[in-house]
Coordinates of N, CA and C and ligand atoms in Angstrom, one line a residue:
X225 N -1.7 -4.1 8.5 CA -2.2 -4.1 9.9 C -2.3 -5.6 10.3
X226 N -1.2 -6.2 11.3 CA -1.5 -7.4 12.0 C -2.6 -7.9 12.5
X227 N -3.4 -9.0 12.0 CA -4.0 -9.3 13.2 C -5.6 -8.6 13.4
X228 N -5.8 -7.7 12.3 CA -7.5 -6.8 12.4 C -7.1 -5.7 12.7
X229 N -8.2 -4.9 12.5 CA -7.9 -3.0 12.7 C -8.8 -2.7 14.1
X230 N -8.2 -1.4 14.6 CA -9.4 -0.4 15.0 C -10.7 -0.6 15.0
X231 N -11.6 -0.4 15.8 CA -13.4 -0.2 15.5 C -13.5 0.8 14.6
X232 N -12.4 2.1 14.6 CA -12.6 3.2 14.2 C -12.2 3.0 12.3
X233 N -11.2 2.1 12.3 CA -11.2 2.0 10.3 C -12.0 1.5 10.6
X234 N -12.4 0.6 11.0 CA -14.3 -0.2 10.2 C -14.8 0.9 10.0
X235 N -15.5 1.7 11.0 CA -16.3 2.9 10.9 C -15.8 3.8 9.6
X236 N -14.2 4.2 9.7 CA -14.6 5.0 9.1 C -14.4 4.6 7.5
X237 N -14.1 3.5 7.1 CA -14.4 2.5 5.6 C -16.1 2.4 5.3
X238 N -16.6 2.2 6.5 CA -18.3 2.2 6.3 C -18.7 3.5 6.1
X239 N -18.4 4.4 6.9 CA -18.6 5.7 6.0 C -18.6 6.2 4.8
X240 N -17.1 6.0 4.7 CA -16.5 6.1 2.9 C -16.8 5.6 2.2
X241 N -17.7 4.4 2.2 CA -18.2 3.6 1.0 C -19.4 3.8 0.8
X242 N -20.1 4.3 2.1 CA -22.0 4.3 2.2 C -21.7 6.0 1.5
X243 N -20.7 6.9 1.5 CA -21.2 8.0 0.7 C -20.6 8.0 -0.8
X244 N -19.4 7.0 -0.9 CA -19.4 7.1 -2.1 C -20.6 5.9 -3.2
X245 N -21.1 5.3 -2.5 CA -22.3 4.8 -3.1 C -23.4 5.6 -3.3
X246 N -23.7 7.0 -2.0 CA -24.8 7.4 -2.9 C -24.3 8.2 -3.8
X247 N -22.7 8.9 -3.9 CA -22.4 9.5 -4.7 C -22.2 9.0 -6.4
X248 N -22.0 7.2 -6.7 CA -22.1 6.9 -7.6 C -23.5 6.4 -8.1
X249 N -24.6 6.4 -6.6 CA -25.9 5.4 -7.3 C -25.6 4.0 -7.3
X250 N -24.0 3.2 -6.7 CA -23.9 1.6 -6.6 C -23.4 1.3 -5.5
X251 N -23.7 0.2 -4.8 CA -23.3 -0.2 -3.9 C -21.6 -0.4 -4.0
X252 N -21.0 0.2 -3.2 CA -19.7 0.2 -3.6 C -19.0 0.1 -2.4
X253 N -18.5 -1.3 -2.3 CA -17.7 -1.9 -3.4 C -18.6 -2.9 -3.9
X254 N -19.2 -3.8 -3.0 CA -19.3 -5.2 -3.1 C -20.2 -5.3 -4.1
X255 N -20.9 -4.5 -4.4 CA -22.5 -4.3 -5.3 C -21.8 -4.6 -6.6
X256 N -20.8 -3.4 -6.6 CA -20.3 -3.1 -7.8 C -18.9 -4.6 -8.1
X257 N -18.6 -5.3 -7.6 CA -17.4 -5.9 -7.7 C -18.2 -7.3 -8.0
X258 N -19.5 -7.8 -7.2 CA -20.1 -8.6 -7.6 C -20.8 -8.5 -9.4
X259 N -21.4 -7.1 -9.1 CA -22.0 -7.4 -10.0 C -20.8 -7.6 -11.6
X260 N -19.5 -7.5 -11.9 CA -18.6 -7.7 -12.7 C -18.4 -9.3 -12.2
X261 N -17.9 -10.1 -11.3 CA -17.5 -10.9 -11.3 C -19.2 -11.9 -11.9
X262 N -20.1 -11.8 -11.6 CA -21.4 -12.6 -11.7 C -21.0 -13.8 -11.6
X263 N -20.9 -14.3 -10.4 CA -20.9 -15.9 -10.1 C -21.5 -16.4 -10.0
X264 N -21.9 -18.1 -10.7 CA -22.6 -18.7 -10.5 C -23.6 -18.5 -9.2
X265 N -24.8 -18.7 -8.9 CA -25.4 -18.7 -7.7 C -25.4 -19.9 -6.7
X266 N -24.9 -20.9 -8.0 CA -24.5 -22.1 -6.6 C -22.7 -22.8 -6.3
X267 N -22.0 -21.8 -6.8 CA -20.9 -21.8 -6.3 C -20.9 -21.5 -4.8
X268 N -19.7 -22.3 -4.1 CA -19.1 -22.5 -2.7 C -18.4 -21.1 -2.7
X269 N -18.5 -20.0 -1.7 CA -17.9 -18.9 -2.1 C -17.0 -18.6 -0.4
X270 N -15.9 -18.5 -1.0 CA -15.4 -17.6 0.5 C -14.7 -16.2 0.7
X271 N -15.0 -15.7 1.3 CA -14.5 -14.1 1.8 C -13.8 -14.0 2.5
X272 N -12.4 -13.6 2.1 CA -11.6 -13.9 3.3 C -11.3 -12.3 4.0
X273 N -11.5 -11.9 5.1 CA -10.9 -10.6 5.5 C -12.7 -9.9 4.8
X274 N -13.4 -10.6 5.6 CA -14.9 -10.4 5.1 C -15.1 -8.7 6.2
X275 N -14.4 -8.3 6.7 CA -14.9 -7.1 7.7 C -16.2 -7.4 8.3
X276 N -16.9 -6.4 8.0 CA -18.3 -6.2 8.1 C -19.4 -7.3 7.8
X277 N -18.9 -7.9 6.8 CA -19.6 -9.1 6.3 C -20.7 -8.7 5.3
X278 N -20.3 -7.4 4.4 CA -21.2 -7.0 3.8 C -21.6 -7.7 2.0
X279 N -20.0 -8.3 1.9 CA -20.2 -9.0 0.4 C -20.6 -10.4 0.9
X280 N -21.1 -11.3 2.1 CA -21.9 -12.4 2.5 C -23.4 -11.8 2.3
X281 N -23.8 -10.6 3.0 CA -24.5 -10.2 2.9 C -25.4 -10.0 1.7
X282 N -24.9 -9.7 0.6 CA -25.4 -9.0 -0.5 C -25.6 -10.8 -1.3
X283 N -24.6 -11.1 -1.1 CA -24.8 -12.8 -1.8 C -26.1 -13.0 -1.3
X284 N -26.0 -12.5 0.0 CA -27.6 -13.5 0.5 C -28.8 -12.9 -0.3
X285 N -28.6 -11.4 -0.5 CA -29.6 -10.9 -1.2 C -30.1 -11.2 -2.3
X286 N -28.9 -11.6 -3.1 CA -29.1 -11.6 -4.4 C -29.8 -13.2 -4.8
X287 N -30.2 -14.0 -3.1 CA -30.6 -15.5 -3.5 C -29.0 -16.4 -3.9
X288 N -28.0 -16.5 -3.6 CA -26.8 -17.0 -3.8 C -27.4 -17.9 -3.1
X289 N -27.3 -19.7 -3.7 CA -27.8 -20.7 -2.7 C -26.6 -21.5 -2.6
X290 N -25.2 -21.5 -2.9 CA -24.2 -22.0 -2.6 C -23.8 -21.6 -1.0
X291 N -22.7 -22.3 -0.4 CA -22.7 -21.8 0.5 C -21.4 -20.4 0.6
X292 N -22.1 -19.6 1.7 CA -21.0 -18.3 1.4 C -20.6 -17.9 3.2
X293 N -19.3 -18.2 3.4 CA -18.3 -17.7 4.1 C -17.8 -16.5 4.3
X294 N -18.0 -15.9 5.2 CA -16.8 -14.7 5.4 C -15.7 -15.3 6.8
X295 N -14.8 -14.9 6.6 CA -13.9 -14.7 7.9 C -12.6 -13.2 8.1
X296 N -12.9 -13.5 9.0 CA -12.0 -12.2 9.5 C -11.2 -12.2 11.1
X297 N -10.3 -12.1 11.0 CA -9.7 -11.9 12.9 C -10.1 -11.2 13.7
X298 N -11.2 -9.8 12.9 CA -11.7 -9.1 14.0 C -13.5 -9.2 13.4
X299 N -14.3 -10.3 14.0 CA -15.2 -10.6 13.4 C -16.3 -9.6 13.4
X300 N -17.5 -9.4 12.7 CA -18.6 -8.5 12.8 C -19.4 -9.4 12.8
X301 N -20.6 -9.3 13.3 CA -21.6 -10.3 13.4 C -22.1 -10.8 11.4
X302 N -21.9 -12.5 11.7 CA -22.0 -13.1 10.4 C -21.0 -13.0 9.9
X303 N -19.7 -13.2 10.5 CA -18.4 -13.4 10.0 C -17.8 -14.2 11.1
X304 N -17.1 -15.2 10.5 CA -16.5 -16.1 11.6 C -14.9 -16.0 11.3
X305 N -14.7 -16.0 13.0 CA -13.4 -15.5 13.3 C -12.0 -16.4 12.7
X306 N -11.2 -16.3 12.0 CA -10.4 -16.7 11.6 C -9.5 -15.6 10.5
X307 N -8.0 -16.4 10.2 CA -7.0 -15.3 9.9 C -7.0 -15.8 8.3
X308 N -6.5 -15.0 7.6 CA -6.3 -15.9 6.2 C -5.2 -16.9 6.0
X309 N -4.2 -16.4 6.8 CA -2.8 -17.4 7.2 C -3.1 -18.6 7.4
X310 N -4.3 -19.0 8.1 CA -4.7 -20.1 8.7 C -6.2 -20.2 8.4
X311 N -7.0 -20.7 7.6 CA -7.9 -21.0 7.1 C -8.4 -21.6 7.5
X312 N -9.7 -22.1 8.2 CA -10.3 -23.0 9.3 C -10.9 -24.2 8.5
X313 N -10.7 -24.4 7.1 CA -11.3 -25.6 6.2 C -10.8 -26.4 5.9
X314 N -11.0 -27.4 5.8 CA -10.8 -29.0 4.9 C -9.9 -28.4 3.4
X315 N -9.1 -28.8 2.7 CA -8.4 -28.7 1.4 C -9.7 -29.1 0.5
X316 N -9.8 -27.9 -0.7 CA -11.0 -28.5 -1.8 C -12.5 -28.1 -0.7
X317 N -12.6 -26.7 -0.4 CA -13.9 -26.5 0.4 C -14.2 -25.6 -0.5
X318 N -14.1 -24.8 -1.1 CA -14.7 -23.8 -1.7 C -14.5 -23.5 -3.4
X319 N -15.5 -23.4 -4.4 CA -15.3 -22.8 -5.6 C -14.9 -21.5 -6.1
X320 N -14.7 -20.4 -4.8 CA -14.5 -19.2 -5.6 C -13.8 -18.6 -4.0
X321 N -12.6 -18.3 -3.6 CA -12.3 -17.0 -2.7 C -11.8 -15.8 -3.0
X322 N -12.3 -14.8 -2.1 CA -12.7 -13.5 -2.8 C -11.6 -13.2 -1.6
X323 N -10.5 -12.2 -2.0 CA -9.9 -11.3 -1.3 C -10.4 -9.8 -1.8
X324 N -11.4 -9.2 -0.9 CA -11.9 -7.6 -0.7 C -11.1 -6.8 -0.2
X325 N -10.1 -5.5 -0.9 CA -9.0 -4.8 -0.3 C -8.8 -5.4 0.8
X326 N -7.9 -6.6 0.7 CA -8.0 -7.1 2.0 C -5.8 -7.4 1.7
X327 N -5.6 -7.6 0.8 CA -4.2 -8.2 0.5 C -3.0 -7.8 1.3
X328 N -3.4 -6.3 0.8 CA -2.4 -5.0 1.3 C -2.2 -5.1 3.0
X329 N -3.2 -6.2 3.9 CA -3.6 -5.8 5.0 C -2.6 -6.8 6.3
X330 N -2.0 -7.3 5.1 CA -2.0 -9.0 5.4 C -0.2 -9.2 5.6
X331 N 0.1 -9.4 6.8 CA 1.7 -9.4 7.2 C 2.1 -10.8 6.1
X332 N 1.9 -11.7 5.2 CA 2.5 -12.9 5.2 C 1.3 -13.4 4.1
X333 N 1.7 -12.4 2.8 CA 0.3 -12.5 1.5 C 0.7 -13.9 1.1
X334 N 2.2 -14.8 0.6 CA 2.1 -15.6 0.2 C 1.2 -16.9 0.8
X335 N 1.7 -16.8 1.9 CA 1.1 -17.7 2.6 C -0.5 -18.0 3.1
X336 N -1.1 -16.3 3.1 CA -2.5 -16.6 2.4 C -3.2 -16.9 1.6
X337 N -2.4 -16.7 0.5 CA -3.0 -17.0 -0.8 C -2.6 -18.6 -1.3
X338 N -1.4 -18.8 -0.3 CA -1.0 -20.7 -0.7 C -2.5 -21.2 0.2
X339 N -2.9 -20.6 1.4 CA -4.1 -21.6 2.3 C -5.3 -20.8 0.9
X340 N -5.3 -19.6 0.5 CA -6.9 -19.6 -0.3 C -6.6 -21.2 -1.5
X341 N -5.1 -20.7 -2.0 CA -5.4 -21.9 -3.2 C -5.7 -23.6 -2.7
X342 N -5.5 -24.2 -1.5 CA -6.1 -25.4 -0.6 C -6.7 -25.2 -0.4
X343 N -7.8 -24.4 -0.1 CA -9.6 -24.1 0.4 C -10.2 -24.9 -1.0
X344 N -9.6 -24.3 -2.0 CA -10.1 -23.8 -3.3 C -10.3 -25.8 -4.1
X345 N -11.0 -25.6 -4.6 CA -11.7 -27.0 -5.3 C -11.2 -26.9 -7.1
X346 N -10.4 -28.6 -7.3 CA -10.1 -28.2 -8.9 C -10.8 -27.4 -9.7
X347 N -10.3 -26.1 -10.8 CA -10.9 -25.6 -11.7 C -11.8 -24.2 -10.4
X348 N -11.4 -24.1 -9.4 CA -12.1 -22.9 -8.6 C -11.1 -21.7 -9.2
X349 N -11.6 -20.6 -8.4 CA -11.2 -19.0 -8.9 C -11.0 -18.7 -7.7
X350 N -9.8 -17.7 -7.6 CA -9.0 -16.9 -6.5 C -9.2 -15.4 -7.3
X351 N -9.8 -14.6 -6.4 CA -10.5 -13.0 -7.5 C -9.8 -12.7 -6.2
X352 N -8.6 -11.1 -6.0 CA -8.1 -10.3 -5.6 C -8.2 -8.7 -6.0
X353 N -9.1 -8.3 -5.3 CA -9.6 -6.6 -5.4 C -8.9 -5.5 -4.4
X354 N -8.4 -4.8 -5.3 CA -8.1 -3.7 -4.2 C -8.3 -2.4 -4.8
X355 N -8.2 -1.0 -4.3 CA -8.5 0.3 -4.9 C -7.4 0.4 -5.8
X356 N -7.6 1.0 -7.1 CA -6.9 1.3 -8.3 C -5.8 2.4 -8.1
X357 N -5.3 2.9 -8.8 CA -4.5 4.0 -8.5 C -5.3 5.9 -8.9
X358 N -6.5 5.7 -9.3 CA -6.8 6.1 -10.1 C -8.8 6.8 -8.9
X359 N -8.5 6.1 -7.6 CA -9.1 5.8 -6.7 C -9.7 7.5 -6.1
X360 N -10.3 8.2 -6.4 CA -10.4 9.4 -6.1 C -9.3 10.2 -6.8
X361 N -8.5 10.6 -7.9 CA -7.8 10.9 -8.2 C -8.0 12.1 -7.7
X362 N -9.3 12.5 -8.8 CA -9.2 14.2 -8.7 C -9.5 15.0 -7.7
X363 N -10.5 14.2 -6.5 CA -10.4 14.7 -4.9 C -9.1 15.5 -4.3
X364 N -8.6 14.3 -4.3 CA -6.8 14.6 -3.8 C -6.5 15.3 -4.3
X365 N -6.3 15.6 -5.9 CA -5.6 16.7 -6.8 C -6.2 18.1 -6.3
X366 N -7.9 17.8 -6.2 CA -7.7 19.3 -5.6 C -7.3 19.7 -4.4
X367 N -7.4 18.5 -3.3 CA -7.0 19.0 -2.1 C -6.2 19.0 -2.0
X368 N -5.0 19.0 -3.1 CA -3.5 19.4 -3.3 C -2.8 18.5 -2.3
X369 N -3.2 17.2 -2.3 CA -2.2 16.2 -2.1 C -1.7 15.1 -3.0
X370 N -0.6 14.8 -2.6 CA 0.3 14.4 -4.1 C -0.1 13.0 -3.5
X371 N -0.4 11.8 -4.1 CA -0.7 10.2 -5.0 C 0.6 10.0 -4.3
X372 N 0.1 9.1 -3.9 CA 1.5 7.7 -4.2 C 1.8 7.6 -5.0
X373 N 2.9 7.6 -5.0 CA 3.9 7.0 -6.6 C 3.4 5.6 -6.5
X374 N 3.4 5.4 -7.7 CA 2.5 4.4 -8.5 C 3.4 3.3 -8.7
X375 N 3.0 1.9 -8.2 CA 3.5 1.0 -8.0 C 3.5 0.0 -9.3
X376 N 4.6 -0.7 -9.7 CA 4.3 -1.7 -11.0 C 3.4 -2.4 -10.2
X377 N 2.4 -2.7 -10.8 CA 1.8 -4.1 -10.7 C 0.8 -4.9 -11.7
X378 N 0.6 -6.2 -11.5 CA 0.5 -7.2 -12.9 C -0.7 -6.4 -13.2
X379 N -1.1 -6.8 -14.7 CA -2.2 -6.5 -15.4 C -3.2 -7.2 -14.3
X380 N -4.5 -5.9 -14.4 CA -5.4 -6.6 -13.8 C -6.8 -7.1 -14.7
X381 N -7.3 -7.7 -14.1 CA -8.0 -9.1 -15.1 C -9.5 -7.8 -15.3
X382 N -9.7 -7.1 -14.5 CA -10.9 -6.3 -14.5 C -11.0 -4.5 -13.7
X383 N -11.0 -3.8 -14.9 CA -10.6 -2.9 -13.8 C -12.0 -1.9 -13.8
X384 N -12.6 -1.7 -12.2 CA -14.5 -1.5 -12.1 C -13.9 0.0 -12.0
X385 N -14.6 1.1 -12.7 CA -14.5 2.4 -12.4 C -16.4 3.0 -11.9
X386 N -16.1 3.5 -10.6 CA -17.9 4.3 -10.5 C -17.7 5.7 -10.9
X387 N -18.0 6.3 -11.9 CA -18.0 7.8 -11.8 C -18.8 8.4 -10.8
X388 N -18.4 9.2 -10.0 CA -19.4 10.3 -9.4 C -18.4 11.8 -9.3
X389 N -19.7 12.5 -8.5 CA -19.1 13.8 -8.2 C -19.3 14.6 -7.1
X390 N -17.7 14.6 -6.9 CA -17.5 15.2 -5.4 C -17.1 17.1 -4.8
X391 N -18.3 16.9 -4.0 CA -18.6 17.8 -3.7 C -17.5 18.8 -2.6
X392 N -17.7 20.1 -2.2 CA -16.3 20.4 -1.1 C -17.1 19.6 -0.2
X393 N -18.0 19.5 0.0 CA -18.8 18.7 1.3 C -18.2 17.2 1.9
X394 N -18.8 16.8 0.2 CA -18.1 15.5 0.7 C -16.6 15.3 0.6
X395 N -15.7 16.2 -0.2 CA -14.6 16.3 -0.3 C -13.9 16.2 1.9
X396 N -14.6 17.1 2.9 CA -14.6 17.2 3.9 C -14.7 16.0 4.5
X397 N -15.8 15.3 3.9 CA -16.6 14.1 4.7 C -15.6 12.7 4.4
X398 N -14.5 12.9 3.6 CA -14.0 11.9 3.0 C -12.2 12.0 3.5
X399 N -11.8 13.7 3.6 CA -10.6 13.6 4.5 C -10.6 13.0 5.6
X400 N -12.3 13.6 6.0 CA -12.2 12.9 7.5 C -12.4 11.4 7.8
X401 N -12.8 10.7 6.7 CA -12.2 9.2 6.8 C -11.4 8.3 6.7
X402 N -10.4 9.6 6.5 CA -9.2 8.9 6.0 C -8.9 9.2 7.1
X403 N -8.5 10.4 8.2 CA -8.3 11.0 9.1 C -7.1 11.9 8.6
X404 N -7.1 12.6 7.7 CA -6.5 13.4 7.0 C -6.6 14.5 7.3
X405 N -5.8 15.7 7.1 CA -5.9 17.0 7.5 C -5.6 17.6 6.1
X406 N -6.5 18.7 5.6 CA -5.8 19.3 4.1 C -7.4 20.6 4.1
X407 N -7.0 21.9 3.5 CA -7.6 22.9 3.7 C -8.6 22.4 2.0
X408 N -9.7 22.1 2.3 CA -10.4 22.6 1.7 C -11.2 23.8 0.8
X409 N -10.8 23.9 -0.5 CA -11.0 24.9 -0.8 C -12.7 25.3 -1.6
X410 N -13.0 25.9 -1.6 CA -15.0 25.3 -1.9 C -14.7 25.5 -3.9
X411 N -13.9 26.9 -4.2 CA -14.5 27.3 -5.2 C -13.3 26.1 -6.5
X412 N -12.6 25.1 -5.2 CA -12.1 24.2 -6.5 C -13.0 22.9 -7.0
X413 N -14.4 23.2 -6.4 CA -15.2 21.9 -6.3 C -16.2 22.5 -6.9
X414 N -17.1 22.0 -7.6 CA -17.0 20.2 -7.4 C -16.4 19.9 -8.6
X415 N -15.5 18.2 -8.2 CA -14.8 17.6 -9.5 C -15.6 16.3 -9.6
X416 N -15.1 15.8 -11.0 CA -15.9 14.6 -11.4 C -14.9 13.9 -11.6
X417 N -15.1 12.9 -10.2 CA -13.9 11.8 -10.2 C -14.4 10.5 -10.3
X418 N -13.6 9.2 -9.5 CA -14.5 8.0 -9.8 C -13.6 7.2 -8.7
X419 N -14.6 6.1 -8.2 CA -14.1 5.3 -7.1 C -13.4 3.9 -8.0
X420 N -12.7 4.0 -7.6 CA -12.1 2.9 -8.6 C -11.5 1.4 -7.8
X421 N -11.5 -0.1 -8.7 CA -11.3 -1.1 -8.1 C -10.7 -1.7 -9.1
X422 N -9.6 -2.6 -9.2 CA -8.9 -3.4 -9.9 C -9.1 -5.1 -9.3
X423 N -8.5 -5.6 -10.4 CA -9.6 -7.3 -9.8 C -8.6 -8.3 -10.5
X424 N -8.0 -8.7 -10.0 CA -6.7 -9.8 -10.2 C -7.4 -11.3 -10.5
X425 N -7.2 -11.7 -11.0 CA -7.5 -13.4 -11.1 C -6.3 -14.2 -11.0
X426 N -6.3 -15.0 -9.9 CA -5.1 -15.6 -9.7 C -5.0 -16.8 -10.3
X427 N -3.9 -17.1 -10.8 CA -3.2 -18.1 -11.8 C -3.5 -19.8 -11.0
X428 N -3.8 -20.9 -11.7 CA -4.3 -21.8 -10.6 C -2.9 -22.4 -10.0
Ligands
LIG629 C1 -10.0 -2.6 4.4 S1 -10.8 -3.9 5.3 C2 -11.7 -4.7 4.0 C3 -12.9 -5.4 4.5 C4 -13.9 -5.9 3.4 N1 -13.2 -7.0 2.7 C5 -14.3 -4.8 2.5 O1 -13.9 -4.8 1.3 O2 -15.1 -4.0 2.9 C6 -9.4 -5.0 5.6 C7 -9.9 -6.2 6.4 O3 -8.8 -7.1 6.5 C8 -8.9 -7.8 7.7 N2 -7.6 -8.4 8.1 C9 -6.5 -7.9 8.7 N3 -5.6 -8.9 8.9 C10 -6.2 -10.0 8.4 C11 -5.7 -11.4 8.4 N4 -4.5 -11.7 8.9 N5 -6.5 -12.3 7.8 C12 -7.7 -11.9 7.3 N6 -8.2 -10.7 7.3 C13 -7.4 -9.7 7.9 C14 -9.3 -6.6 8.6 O4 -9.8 -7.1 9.9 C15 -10.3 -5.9 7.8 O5 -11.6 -6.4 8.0

C-alpha cells in the first residue's frame, strides 16, 4: 500500500492485536518483539512505519532514555510524518531501526532499507519483523481457508511464537478484521493456535 493505509486497517490491526494479546496474556506485537530484542535503554532507536506509535510508546514505558522516533506517512499522534524512502535524518542518527510488519507495505523496500542503513550509526542494528507463516495457522484451517503458499525466505534471526486459544467468538472477531467472509463453524472450535512474528537482522 502506497503512501499509508485506510483509518479503517489501523482500526482494524488495533483490534486484532488488542484481542490477540488478551488472548495470549502479551502485548502483541511490540511487548512481545521488544521484549526478545532487549535493547539497550540508551540506544538511539527508530521506528520506521511506526503506525499508531505504539512500539515508541512502550519504549517510553519501559524508561528507554535514548532517544526514540517513530515515522509514518499517515501519522498518529507521537509519530512524525515521514516515508521510509526518504528519511528525514542526518546519515549516522540512530543505533537501532526497527521495521514493524511494515516491509511488505513498502512500494521500493530496497531503497528503504539503503535510507534505514544511513540513519544507522557504525556497528548499529536494522531488526525487520513481520508475521510468520505459521501466524494463526489453525484459525484459518478451521475456517477452511487455504494459507498462502509459502514463500522462500532467508533464515530468520528470531522467530517469537504467542500461544493462545481461539475461540468461534473470536475466530468471528478476527475474520472481521481481516474483512473476510468464511462460515464459521462453533463445534470446530476452540483451537490452540499462536500469533506468530519472525525477526530478520540485517547484514551491515
Ligand atoms: C501493518 S502497519 C504496521 C504498523 C506498526 N509498525 C505495527 O507493527 O503496529 C504498516 C504501516 O506501514 C506504514 N507505511 C505505508 N507506506 C509506508 C512508507 N512508504 N513508509 C513508511 N511507512 C509506511 C503504514 O502507514 C502503516 O502504519
Amino acid at each position: 500500500m502506497a503512501g499509508g493505509r485506510p483509518a479503517s486497517a489501523s482500526a482494524h490491526l488495533g483490534a486484532r492485536d488488542a484481542r490477540l494479546s488478551r488472548l495470549s496474556g502479551k502485548s502483541w506485537p511490540e511487548g512481545v518483539l521488544l521484549d526478545a530484542l532487549d535493547l539497550s535503554p540508551t540506544l538511539d532507536v527508530l521506528d520506521v512505519g511506526a503506525g499508531d506509535g505504539r512500539l515508541v510508546r512502550e519504549l517510553a514505558r519501559r524508561a528507554h532514555v535514548g532517544r526514540v522516533v517513530g515515522v509514518d506517512p499517515t501519522p498518529e499522534p507521537g509519530v512524525q510524518p515521514a516515508s521510509a524512502e526518504a528519511l528525514p535524518f542526518p546519515d549516522a542518527s540512530f543505533d537501532v531501526v526497527l521495521f514493524a510488519r511494515v516491509l511488505a507495505h513498502l512500494p521500493d523496500q530496497a531503497r528503504a532499507l539503503a535510507e534505514a542503513r544511513r540513519v544507522l550509526r557504525p556497528g548499529g542494528r536494522v531488526w525487520v519483523a513481520a508475521h510468520g507463516p505459521a501466524q494463526l495457522r489453525a484459525t484459518w484451517a478451521a475456517l477452511g481457508q487455504p494459507l498462502a503458499p509459502g514463500k522462500t525466505q532467508p533464515e530468520p534471526a528470531l522467530t517469537l511464537t504467542c500461544p493462545l486459544t481461539v475461540t468461534a467468538d473470536d475466530a468471528r472477531f478476527l475474520l472481521d478484521t481481516y474483512g473476510e467472509e468464511a462460515e464459521v463453524s462453533p463445534h470446530l472450535f476452540s483451537v490452540q493456535d499462536a500469533a506468530q512474528l519472525l525477526v530478520w537482522l540485517l547484514e551491515p
